[in-house]
PDB file of C-alpha atoms in Angstrom:
ATOM      1  CA  MET A   1       0.288  -0.088  -0.036  1.00 32.00           C
ATOM      2  CA  SER A   2       1.434   3.520  -1.248  1.00 34.00           C
ATOM      3  CA  GLN A   3       0.985   5.770   2.156  1.00 38.00           C
ATOM      4  CA  LYS A   4       1.857   9.300   2.918  1.00 40.00           C
ATOM      5  CA  LYS A   5       1.874  10.543   6.293  1.00 40.00           C
ATOM      6  CA  SER A   6      -0.450  13.558   6.305  1.00 44.00           C
ATOM      7  CA  SER A   7       1.997  16.793   6.827  1.00 41.00           C
ATOM      8  CA  ALA A   8      -0.704  19.042   7.979  1.00 42.00           C
ATOM      9  CA  ILE A   9      -1.510  16.925  10.794  1.00 49.00           C
ATOM     10  CA  SER A  10       2.090  16.216  11.877  1.00 50.00           C
ATOM     11  CA  ASP A  11       3.149  19.669  11.303  1.00 46.00           C
ATOM     12  CA  THR A  12       0.511  20.762  14.002  1.00 51.00           C
ATOM     13  CA  ILE A  13       1.498  18.315  16.703  1.00 54.00           C
ATOM     14  CA  GLN A  14       5.538  18.806  15.918  1.00 47.00           C
ATOM     15  CA  ASN A  15       5.303  22.968  16.454  1.00 47.00           C
ATOM     16  CA  ASP A  16       2.462  22.906  19.164  1.00 54.00           C
ATOM     17  CA  ALA A  17       4.006  21.978  22.808  1.00 58.00           C
ATOM     18  CA  ALA A  18       0.422  22.188  24.373  1.00 72.00           C
ATOM     19  CA  THR A  19      -0.879  19.139  26.607  1.00 82.00           C
ATOM     20  CA  PHE A  20      -3.828  18.926  24.396  1.00 87.00           C
ATOM     21  CA  HIS A  21      -4.615  18.793  20.747  1.00 85.00           C
ATOM     22  CA  VAL A  22      -7.797  17.854  18.624  1.00 85.00           C
ATOM     23  CA  LEU A  23      -7.371  16.979  15.357  1.00 82.00           C
ATOM     24  CA  ASP A  24      -9.799  16.859  12.234  1.00 80.00           C
ATOM     25  CA  LEU A  25      -8.675  13.684  10.208  1.00 77.00           C
ATOM     26  CA  SER A  26     -10.598  14.461   7.544  1.00 73.00           C
ATOM     27  CA  VAL A  27      -8.316  17.538   6.535  1.00 61.00           C
ATOM     28  CA  ALA A  28      -5.699  15.413   5.374  1.00 56.00           C
ATOM     29  CA  ASP A  29      -5.009  16.004   1.794  1.00 50.00           C
ATOM     30  CA  ASP A  30      -3.419  12.713   0.876  1.00 52.00           C
ATOM     31  CA  SER A  31      -5.741  10.655  -1.332  1.00 43.00           C
ATOM     32  CA  VAL A  32      -4.542   8.043   0.909  1.00 47.00           C
ATOM     33  CA  PHE A  33      -4.415   8.880   4.294  1.00 53.00           C
ATOM     34  CA  SER A  34      -2.043   7.540   6.595  1.00 54.00           C
ATOM     35  CA  PHE A  35      -0.821   8.947  10.182  1.00 58.00           C
ATOM     36  CA  ASP A  36       1.940   7.699  12.543  1.00 55.00           C
ATOM     37  CA  TYR A  37       1.493   8.448  16.244  1.00 55.00           C
ATOM     38  CA  ASN A  38       5.266   7.858  16.575  1.00 49.00           C
ATOM     39  CA  ARG A  39       5.362  10.382  19.708  1.00 46.00           C
ATOM     40  CA  LYS A  40       4.919   8.163  22.943  1.00 55.00           C
ATOM     41  CA  THR A  41       4.175  11.267  25.084  1.00 69.00           C
ATOM     42  CA  PHE A  42       0.398  11.307  24.060  1.00 79.00           C
ATOM     43  CA  TYR A  43      -2.671   9.149  25.195  1.00 85.00           C
ATOM     44  CA  THR A  44      -5.557   9.514  22.112  1.00 87.00           C
ATOM     45  CA  ALA A  45      -9.068   9.197  22.100  1.00 92.00           C
ATOM     46  CA  THR A  46      -9.779   8.637  18.348  1.00 91.00           C
ATOM     47  CA  LEU A  47     -13.346   8.240  16.670  1.00 93.00           C
ATOM     48  CA  LEU A  48     -12.962   6.592  12.865  1.00 90.00           C
ATOM     49  CA  GLN A  49     -15.770   6.220  10.160  1.00 88.00           C
ATOM     50  CA  GLY A  50     -14.665   4.070   7.189  1.00 84.00           C
ATOM     51  CA  GLU A  51     -12.014   1.089   6.820  1.00 83.00           C
ATOM     52  CA  TYR A  52      -8.844   1.172   8.092  1.00 82.00           C
ATOM     53  CA  GLN A  53      -6.034  -0.444   9.036  1.00 80.00           C
ATOM     54  CA  LEU A  54      -4.428  -0.207  12.742  1.00 81.00           C
ATOM     55  CA  GLU A  55      -0.688  -0.682  12.611  1.00 75.00           C
ATOM     56  CA  PHE A  56       0.959  -1.503  16.127  1.00 67.00           C
ATOM     57  CA  GLU A  57       4.253  -2.690  16.744  1.00 54.00           C
ATOM     58  CA  ASP A  58       3.736  -6.374  16.329  1.00 55.00           C
ATOM     59  CA  ARG A  59       0.576  -6.661  14.562  1.00 66.00           C
ATOM     60  CA  ASN A  60      -2.174  -5.095  12.293  1.00 74.00           C
ATOM     61  CA  ILE A  61      -5.874  -4.625  13.022  1.00 81.00           C
ATOM     62  CA  ASP A  62      -8.422  -4.064  10.364  1.00 83.00           C
ATOM     63  CA  ILE A  63     -11.273  -1.823  11.080  1.00 84.00           C
ATOM     64  CA  SER A  64     -14.639  -0.892   9.267  1.00 84.00           C
ATOM     65  CA  GLY A  65     -17.560   1.304   9.972  1.00 87.00           C
ATOM     66  CA  ASN A  66     -17.739   3.671  12.992  1.00 90.00           C
ATOM     67  CA  SER A  67     -14.913   2.809  15.572  1.00 91.00           C
ATOM     68  CA  LEU A  68     -13.775   4.384  18.795  1.00 92.00           C
ATOM     69  CA  LEU A  69     -10.030   3.762  19.580  1.00 89.00           C
ATOM     70  CA  PHE A  70      -7.975   4.559  22.777  1.00 88.00           C
ATOM     71  CA  THR A  71      -4.200   4.292  23.087  1.00 83.00           C
ATOM     72  CA  THR A  72      -1.491   5.133  25.632  1.00 78.00           C
ATOM     73  CA  THR A  73       2.109   6.135  25.203  1.00 71.00           C
ATOM     74  CA  LYS A  74       3.706   2.930  25.446  1.00 62.00           C
ATOM     75  CA  VAL A  75       2.768   1.271  21.937  1.00 59.00           C
ATOM     76  CA  PRO A  76       3.435   3.525  18.937  1.00 57.00           C
ATOM     77  CA  PHE A  77       0.755   2.937  16.166  1.00 68.00           C
ATOM     78  CA  GLY A  78      -0.328   4.227  12.726  1.00 74.00           C
ATOM     79  CA  ILE A  79      -3.675   4.655  11.411  1.00 78.00           C
ATOM     80  CA  HIS A  80      -4.144   4.008   7.602  1.00 77.00           C
ATOM     81  CA  ALA A  81      -6.988   4.527   5.537  1.00 76.00           C
ATOM     82  CA  ALA A  82      -8.092   1.190   3.603  1.00 74.00           C
ATOM     83  CA  GLY A  83     -10.042   2.777   1.122  1.00 68.00           C
ATOM     84  CA  LEU A  84     -11.369   6.615   0.514  1.00 66.00           C
ATOM     85  CA  GLY A  85     -13.884   8.385   2.427  1.00 64.00           C
ATOM     86  CA  PHE A  86     -12.121   8.084   5.716  1.00 68.00           C
ATOM     87  CA  ASN A  87     -13.263  10.701   8.539  1.00 81.00           C
ATOM     88  CA  GLY A  88     -12.213  10.829  11.880  1.00 84.00           C
ATOM     89  CA  ILE A  89     -11.468  12.898  14.870  1.00 88.00           C
ATOM     90  CA  SER A  90      -8.426  12.323  16.934  1.00 86.00           C
ATOM     91  CA  CYS A  91      -7.605  13.942  20.804  1.00 89.00           C
ATOM     92  CA  LEU A  92      -4.316  13.702  21.700  1.00 87.00           C
ATOM     93  CA  PHE A  93      -2.997  14.688  25.281  1.00 89.00           C
ATOM     94  CA  ARG A  94      -0.369  14.275  27.883  1.00 86.00           C
ATOM     95  CA  GLU A  95      -0.891  12.523  31.048  1.00 86.00           C
ATOM     96  CA  GLU A  96      -0.995  15.996  32.894  1.00 88.00           C
ATOM     97  CA  PHE A  97      -4.261  16.812  31.071  1.00 92.00           C
ATOM     98  CA  ILE A  98      -6.320  14.918  33.545  1.00 93.00           C
ATOM     99  CA  THR A  99      -5.017  14.796  37.378  1.00 91.00           C
ATOM    100  CA  LYS A 100      -6.886  14.738  40.456  1.00 89.00           C
ATOM    101  CA  ALA A 101      -5.977  18.101  41.171  1.00 91.00           C
ATOM    102  CA  ASN A 102      -7.788  19.712  37.775  1.00 92.00           C
ATOM    103  CA  SER A 103     -10.579  16.776  37.426  1.00 92.00           C
ATOM    104  CA  GLY A 104     -10.900  15.150  40.236  1.00 91.00           C
ATOM    105  CA  TYR A 105      -9.346  11.750  38.696  1.00 91.00           C
ATOM    106  CA  ARG A 106      -5.981  10.124  37.770  1.00 87.00           C
ATOM    107  CA  LEU A 107      -5.924   9.207  33.902  1.00 88.00           C
ATOM    108  CA  LEU A 108      -4.207   5.681  35.030  1.00 82.00           C
ATOM    109  CA  GLU A 109      -7.116   4.823  37.315  1.00 83.00           C
ATOM    110  CA  PHE A 110      -9.388   4.595  34.133  1.00 87.00           C
ATOM    111  CA  PRO A 111      -9.380   0.898  33.033  1.00 83.00           C
ATOM    112  CA  ILE A 112      -9.007   2.028  29.314  1.00 84.00           C
ATOM    113  CA  TYR A 113      -5.884   4.042  29.739  1.00 82.00           C
ATOM    114  CA  LYS A 114      -4.234   1.042  31.663  1.00 71.00           C
ATOM    115  CA  PRO A 115      -0.394   1.099  30.569  1.00 58.00           C
ATOM    116  CA  GLY A 116       0.064  -1.132  27.572  1.00 53.00           C
ATOM    117  CA  ARG A 117      -3.612  -1.535  26.587  1.00 60.00           C
ATOM    118  CA  GLN A 118      -5.403  -0.048  23.334  1.00 60.00           C
ATOM    119  CA  ASN A 119      -9.141  -0.630  23.277  1.00 79.00           C
ATOM    120  CA  ILE A 120     -11.345  -0.541  20.035  1.00 85.00           C
ATOM    121  CA  TYR A 121     -15.122  -0.118  20.120  1.00 88.00           C
ATOM    122  CA  SER A 122     -17.629  -0.403  17.504  1.00 88.00           C
ATOM    123  CA  LEU A 123     -20.066   1.780  17.210  1.00 89.00           C
ATOM    124  CA  THR A 124     -23.929   1.871  16.262  1.00 90.00           C
ATOM    125  CA  ASP A 125     -25.047   4.687  14.175  1.00 90.00           C
ATOM    126  CA  GLU A 126     -26.847   6.088  17.261  1.00 91.00           C
ATOM    127  CA  GLN A 127     -23.534   5.992  19.517  1.00 92.00           C
ATOM    128  CA  THR A 128     -21.568   7.247  16.508  1.00 93.00           C
ATOM    129  CA  LYS A 129     -23.728  10.323  16.702  1.00 93.00           C
ATOM    130  CA  HIS A 130     -23.442  10.622  20.388  1.00 94.00           C
ATOM    131  CA  PHE A 131     -19.581  10.535  20.150  1.00 94.00           C
ATOM    132  CA  THR A 132     -19.749  12.593  17.209  1.00 93.00           C
ATOM    133  CA  ASP A 133     -21.631  15.362  19.063  1.00 94.00           C
ATOM    134  CA  ILE A 134     -19.056  15.265  21.820  1.00 95.00           C
ATOM    135  CA  TYR A 135     -15.945  15.714  19.731  1.00 93.00           C
ATOM    136  CA  THR A 136     -17.631  18.253  17.626  1.00 90.00           C
ATOM    137  CA  LYS A 137     -18.329  20.419  20.926  1.00 92.00           C
ATOM    138  CA  MET A 138     -14.570  19.958  21.486  1.00 91.00           C
ATOM    139  CA  PHE A 139     -13.716  21.055  18.133  1.00 86.00           C
ATOM    140  CA  ASP A 140     -15.525  23.801  18.108  1.00 88.00           C
ATOM    141  CA  GLU A 141     -14.031  24.934  21.267  1.00 89.00           C
ATOM    142  CA  ARG A 142     -10.517  25.071  19.846  1.00 83.00           C
ATOM    143  CA  GLN A 143     -11.419  28.039  18.370  1.00 81.00           C
ATOM    144  CA  SER A 144     -12.687  29.774  21.253  1.00 84.00           C
ATOM    145  CA  ASN A 145     -10.871  32.247  23.584  1.00 83.00           C
ATOM    146  CA  SER A 146     -12.907  31.538  26.637  1.00 85.00           C
ATOM    147  CA  ASP A 147     -10.801  31.406  29.879  1.00 85.00           C
ATOM    148  CA  PHE A 148     -12.402  28.111  30.331  1.00 89.00           C
ATOM    149  CA  LYS A 149     -11.612  26.605  27.006  1.00 90.00           C
ATOM    150  CA  GLU A 150      -9.310  24.244  28.655  1.00 91.00           C
ATOM    151  CA  ASN A 151     -11.827  22.979  31.293  1.00 93.00           C
ATOM    152  CA  LEU A 152     -14.563  22.568  28.732  1.00 94.00           C
ATOM    153  CA  GLN A 153     -12.075  20.584  26.587  1.00 93.00           C
ATOM    154  CA  ARG A 154     -11.030  18.538  29.539  1.00 94.00           C
ATOM    155  CA  THR A 155     -14.716  18.118  30.564  1.00 95.00           C
ATOM    156  CA  TYR A 156     -15.735  16.723  26.792  1.00 96.00           C
ATOM    157  CA  LEU A 157     -12.815  14.318  26.782  1.00 96.00           C
ATOM    158  CA  LEU A 158     -13.968  12.936  30.531  1.00 96.00           C
ATOM    159  CA  GLU A 159     -17.526  12.605  28.997  1.00 96.00           C
ATOM    160  CA  ILE A 160     -15.969  10.773  26.136  1.00 96.00           C
ATOM    161  CA  ILE A 161     -13.875   8.497  28.596  1.00 94.00           C
ATOM    162  CA  PHE A 162     -16.858   7.798  30.592  1.00 93.00           C
ATOM    163  CA  ASN A 163     -19.231   6.557  28.157  1.00 93.00           C
ATOM    164  CA  ALA A 164     -16.783   4.242  26.378  1.00 91.00           C
ATOM    165  CA  GLN A 165     -16.216   2.573  29.585  1.00 86.00           C
ATOM    166  CA  LYS A 166     -19.917   1.466  29.143  1.00 84.00           C
ATOM    167  CA  LEU A 167     -19.297   0.026  25.700  1.00 83.00           C
ATOM    168  CA  ALA A 168     -17.982  -3.526  25.158  1.00 69.00           C
ATOM    169  CA  PRO A 169     -14.821  -3.711  23.338  1.00 64.00           C
ATOM    170  CA  ALA A 170     -14.628  -5.009  20.152  1.00 59.00           C
ATOM    171  CA  SER A 171     -10.949  -5.403  20.367  1.00 51.00           C
ATOM    172  CA  SER A 172      -8.353  -5.207  23.135  1.00 48.00           C
ATOM    173  CA  PHE A 173      -4.616  -5.112  22.292  1.00 48.00           C
ATOM    174  CA  VAL A 174      -2.479  -6.175  24.737  1.00 44.00           C
ATOM    175  CA  LYS A 175       1.285  -5.816  24.249  1.00 43.00           C
ATOM    176  CA  THR A 176       2.021  -9.331  24.358  1.00 42.00           C
ATOM    177  CA  ASN A 177       6.012  -8.989  24.682  1.00 44.00           C
ATOM    178  CA  ASN A 178       7.823  -7.593  27.369  1.00 66.00           C
ATOM    179  CA  THR A 179       5.033  -8.441  29.841  1.00 76.00           C
ATOM    180  CA  THR A 180       7.389  -8.165  32.512  1.00 81.00           C
ATOM    181  CA  GLU A 181       8.663  -4.881  31.284  1.00 75.00           C
ATOM    182  CA  VAL A 182       4.913  -3.421  31.232  1.00 77.00           C
ATOM    183  CA  ILE A 183       3.935  -4.311  34.271  1.00 84.00           C
ATOM    184  CA  ALA A 184       6.827  -2.913  36.059  1.00 84.00           C
ATOM    185  CA  CYS A 185       6.278   0.228  34.332  1.00 78.00           C
ATOM    186  CA  SER A 186       2.824   0.319  35.305  1.00 81.00           C
ATOM    187  CA  PHE A 187       3.443   0.021  38.434  1.00 88.00           C
ATOM    188  CA  ILE A 188       6.006   2.591  38.581  1.00 84.00           C
ATOM    189  CA  ARG A 189       3.831   5.024  36.615  1.00 79.00           C
ATOM    190  CA  LEU A 190       0.744   4.610  39.507  1.00 86.00           C
ATOM    191  CA  LEU A 191       3.803   5.210  42.164  1.00 88.00           C
ATOM    192  CA  GLU A 192       4.813   8.295  40.203  1.00 81.00           C
ATOM    193  CA  SER A 193       1.408   9.493  39.459  1.00 81.00           C
ATOM    194  CA  GLN A 194       1.077  10.410  43.633  1.00 86.00           C
ATOM    195  CA  PHE A 195       3.871  12.596  43.540  1.00 82.00           C
ATOM    196  CA  PRO A 196       4.911  15.532  44.111  1.00 82.00           C
ATOM    197  CA  ILE A 197       2.530  16.083  46.901  1.00 88.00           C
ATOM    198  CA  GLU A 198       1.343  19.446  46.837  1.00 83.00           C
ATOM    199  CA  SER A 199      -0.423  20.152  50.208  1.00 89.00           C
ATOM    200  CA  PRO A 200      -0.890  18.491  53.802  1.00 91.00           C
ATOM    201  CA  GLN A 201      -4.407  17.223  52.537  1.00 90.00           C
ATOM    202  CA  ASN A 202      -3.144  15.422  49.538  1.00 88.00           C
ATOM    203  CA  GLU A 203      -2.655  11.882  51.086  1.00 91.00           C
ATOM    204  CA  ILE A 204      -1.336   9.469  48.935  1.00 93.00           C
ATOM    205  CA  LYS A 205      -3.779   6.752  47.971  1.00 90.00           C
ATOM    206  CA  PHE A 206      -1.737   3.837  47.073  1.00 92.00           C
ATOM    207  CA  LYS A 207       0.598   2.748  49.947  1.00 93.00           C
ATOM    208  CA  THR A 208       0.812  -0.784  49.950  1.00 94.00           C
ATOM    209  CA  PRO A 209       1.824  -3.564  47.526  1.00 95.00           C
ATOM    210  CA  LYS A 210      -1.878  -4.607  47.508  1.00 94.00           C
ATOM    211  CA  ASP A 211      -3.299  -1.073  46.862  1.00 94.00           C
ATOM    212  CA  PHE A 212      -0.762  -1.499  43.725  1.00 93.00           C
ATOM    213  CA  ALA A 213      -2.142  -4.714  42.381  1.00 92.00           C
ATOM    214  CA  ASP A 214      -5.520  -3.590  43.251  1.00 89.00           C
ATOM    215  CA  GLY A 215      -5.267  -0.745  41.284  1.00 86.00           C
ATOM    216  CA  LEU A 216      -3.609  -2.749  38.650  1.00 86.00           C
ATOM    217  CA  SER A 217      -5.946  -5.732  38.757  1.00 83.00           C
ATOM    218  CA  LEU A 218      -3.306  -8.022  39.560  1.00 87.00           C
ATOM    219  CA  HIS A 219      -2.556 -10.461  42.355  1.00 91.00           C
ATOM    220  CA  PRO A 220      -0.209  -8.937  44.496  1.00 93.00           C
ATOM    221  CA  ASN A 221       2.637 -11.958  44.321  1.00 94.00           C
ATOM    222  CA  TYR A 222       2.300 -11.885  40.335  1.00 91.00           C
ATOM    223  CA  LEU A 223       2.648  -8.243  40.689  1.00 93.00           C
ATOM    224  CA  ASN A 224       5.746  -8.086  43.065  1.00 94.00           C
ATOM    225  CA  ARG A 225       7.412 -11.338  40.800  1.00 92.00           C
ATOM    226  CA  GLN A 226       7.308  -9.179  37.799  1.00 89.00           C
ATOM    227  CA  VAL A 227       8.441  -6.129  39.519  1.00 90.00           C
ATOM    228  CA  LYS A 228      11.415  -8.057  40.963  1.00 90.00           C
ATOM    229  CA  LEU A 229      12.306  -9.601  37.825  1.00 87.00           C
ATOM    230  CA  ALA A 230      12.028  -5.733  35.977  1.00 81.00           C
ATOM    231  CA  LYS A 231      13.925  -3.786  38.453  1.00 80.00           C
ATOM    232  CA  GLY A 232      15.854  -6.167  40.699  1.00 85.00           C
ATOM    233  CA  ARG A 233      14.012  -4.676  43.597  1.00 90.00           C
ATOM    234  CA  THR A 234      10.675  -5.959  45.632  1.00 94.00           C
ATOM    235  CA  VAL A 235       7.505  -3.437  45.026  1.00 95.00           C
ATOM    236  CA  SER A 236       7.785  -2.966  48.968  1.00 96.00           C
ATOM    237  CA  GLU A 237      11.508  -1.647  48.404  1.00 94.00           C
ATOM    238  CA  ILE A 238      10.882   0.890  45.530  1.00 92.00           C
ATOM    239  CA  ILE A 239       7.415   1.831  47.284  1.00 95.00           C
ATOM    240  CA  ALA A 240       9.715   2.700  50.687  1.00 95.00           C
ATOM    241  CA  ALA A 241      12.531   4.090  48.901  1.00 92.00           C
ATOM    242  CA  ARG A 242      10.128   6.525  46.774  1.00 90.00           C
ATOM    243  CA  ILE A 243       8.125   7.664  50.172  1.00 94.00           C
ATOM    244  CA  VAL A 244      11.661   8.188  52.000  1.00 93.00           C
ATOM    245  CA  GLN A 245      12.600  10.222  48.913  1.00 88.00           C
ATOM    246  CA  GLU A 246       9.314  12.389  49.080  1.00 90.00           C
ATOM    247  CA  ALA A 247       9.793  12.737  52.956  1.00 94.00           C
ATOM    248  CA  LYS A 248      13.357  14.334  52.399  1.00 92.00           C
ATOM    249  CA  ILE A 249      11.973  16.719  49.861  1.00 88.00           C
ATOM    250  CA  LEU A 250       9.028  17.747  52.290  1.00 92.00           C
ATOM    251  CA  LEU A 251      11.040  18.158  55.171  1.00 94.00           C
ATOM    252  CA  LYS A 252      13.657  20.266  53.243  1.00 89.00           C
ATOM    253  CA  LEU A 253      11.525  22.444  51.444  1.00 87.00           C
ATOM    254  CA  THR A 254       8.130  22.962  53.488  1.00 91.00           C
ATOM    255  CA  HIS A 255       7.118  24.132  56.683  1.00 92.00           C
ATOM    256  CA  TRP A 256       4.687  21.287  57.180  1.00 95.00           C
ATOM    257  CA  ASN A 257       4.992  19.948  60.532  1.00 96.00           C
ATOM    258  CA  ILE A 258       5.968  16.371  61.048  1.00 96.00           C
ATOM    259  CA  ALA A 259       2.598  15.342  61.607  1.00 96.00           C
ATOM    260  CA  GLU A 260       1.332  16.783  58.291  1.00 96.00           C
ATOM    261  CA  ILE A 261       4.108  14.898  56.342  1.00 96.00           C
ATOM    262  CA  SER A 262       3.390  11.792  58.094  1.00 96.00           C
ATOM    263  CA  SER A 263      -0.316  12.286  57.274  1.00 95.00           C
ATOM    264  CA  ALA A 264       0.370  13.161  53.853  1.00 95.00           C
ATOM    265  CA  LEU A 265       2.777  10.029  53.437  1.00 96.00           C
ATOM    266  CA  GLY A 266       0.017   7.613  54.428  1.00 94.00           C
ATOM    267  CA  PHE A 267       1.453   6.943  57.968  1.00 95.00           C
ATOM    268  CA  VAL A 268      -1.809   6.541  60.273  1.00 92.00           C
ATOM    269  CA  GLU A 269       0.447   8.096  63.102  1.00 94.00           C
ATOM    270  CA  PRO A 270       3.489  10.307  63.308  1.00 95.00           C
ATOM    271  CA  SER A 271       5.240   7.773  65.592  1.00 96.00           C
ATOM    272  CA  HIS A 272       4.994   5.113  62.424  1.00 96.00           C
ATOM    273  CA  PHE A 273       6.431   7.736  60.425  1.00 96.00           C
ATOM    274  CA  ASN A 274       9.503   8.068  62.672  1.00 97.00           C
ATOM    275  CA  LEU A 275      10.312   4.734  63.180  1.00 96.00           C
ATOM    276  CA  PHE A 276       9.962   4.175  59.184  1.00 96.00           C
ATOM    277  CA  PHE A 277      12.046   7.228  58.297  1.00 96.00           C
ATOM    278  CA  LYS A 278      14.939   6.591  60.980  1.00 96.00           C
ATOM    279  CA  LYS A 279      14.898   2.853  59.546  1.00 96.00           C
ATOM    280  CA  HIS A 280      15.750   3.838  56.366  1.00 95.00           C
ATOM    281  CA  THR A 281      17.834   7.010  56.821  1.00 94.00           C
ATOM    282  CA  LYS A 282      19.292   6.236  60.438  1.00 94.00           C
ATOM    283  CA  THR A 283      18.093   9.875  61.441  1.00 95.00           C
ATOM    284  CA  SER A 284      14.855  11.059  62.899  1.00 96.00           C
ATOM    285  CA  PRO A 285      12.765  13.151  60.642  1.00 96.00           C
ATOM    286  CA  THR A 286      13.452  16.277  63.279  1.00 96.00           C
ATOM    287  CA  ASP A 287      16.991  15.810  63.129  1.00 95.00           C
ATOM    288  CA  TYR A 288      17.333  15.620  58.887  1.00 94.00           C
ATOM    289  CA  ARG A 289      15.207  18.788  59.067  1.00 94.00           C
ATOM    290  CA  ASN A 290      17.535  20.666  61.476  1.00 92.00           C
ATOM    291  CA  LEU A 291      20.371  19.515  59.689  1.00 90.00           C
ATOM    292  CA  HIS A 292      19.258  20.379  56.225  1.00 83.00           C
ATOM    293  CA  LYS A 293      18.254  23.736  57.003  1.00 70.00           C
ATOM    294  CA  ASP A 294      19.267  26.806  54.797  1.00 59.00           C
TER     295      ASP A 294
END
């Protein structure tokens, strides 16, 4: 198949450092539309109408009719029109576009954006109209100068995500090679999604290996085994190291008291935090703070 990347769409992404893009795929000038999402910083939510071949690293998937596609940053992929008359709208956004702070949700908590997974949904005509209406509002907002533009686009994207999660996927492609690496990466990303802690009221949600296993829909033993294989350390060891790192930062850079830091890091009692910190650093939180005062 002779395919040419849409230069118009590529330039749009290359020249814009924004965290969110909405693209009308039908504006491509090429008679045979082809576009590669090879920039791994973007998550996508794409509505396609027509016949396409979706190209992933190790397989191609043919789709036709009306389809909704969600991809994560882990697997580069391409969309190639298999015939004329293609139509579609695609959202590309960085992880920070949907955070607990700006929306009340963490992107990676949505099942359709579990790392390493791509979900494809076949839509009925009625469903297509519903999603098209949302995408159209999102696309129209792109031209707006409203102070609420970003919030509105985020709201429309969340509406698409929420509605998509009620659908049964026509195809769910999970990267099958490097499973250990994918699981370990998923764990690390979930862990890092909790930091930095911006206020004493923002207590971390995932504290124990079981919390992470539940969040990733895995058995704790399996998660620990895969992480140990990939990282050489257990889940508990990595969690502890990251909490110690964050504790040091908060002790040095904030004026929060020890109880506030303890609570934000998920400790029930400050005494538990004191014991934990001393075990890993050989000094108490108070002594550490005094030692690193400006």
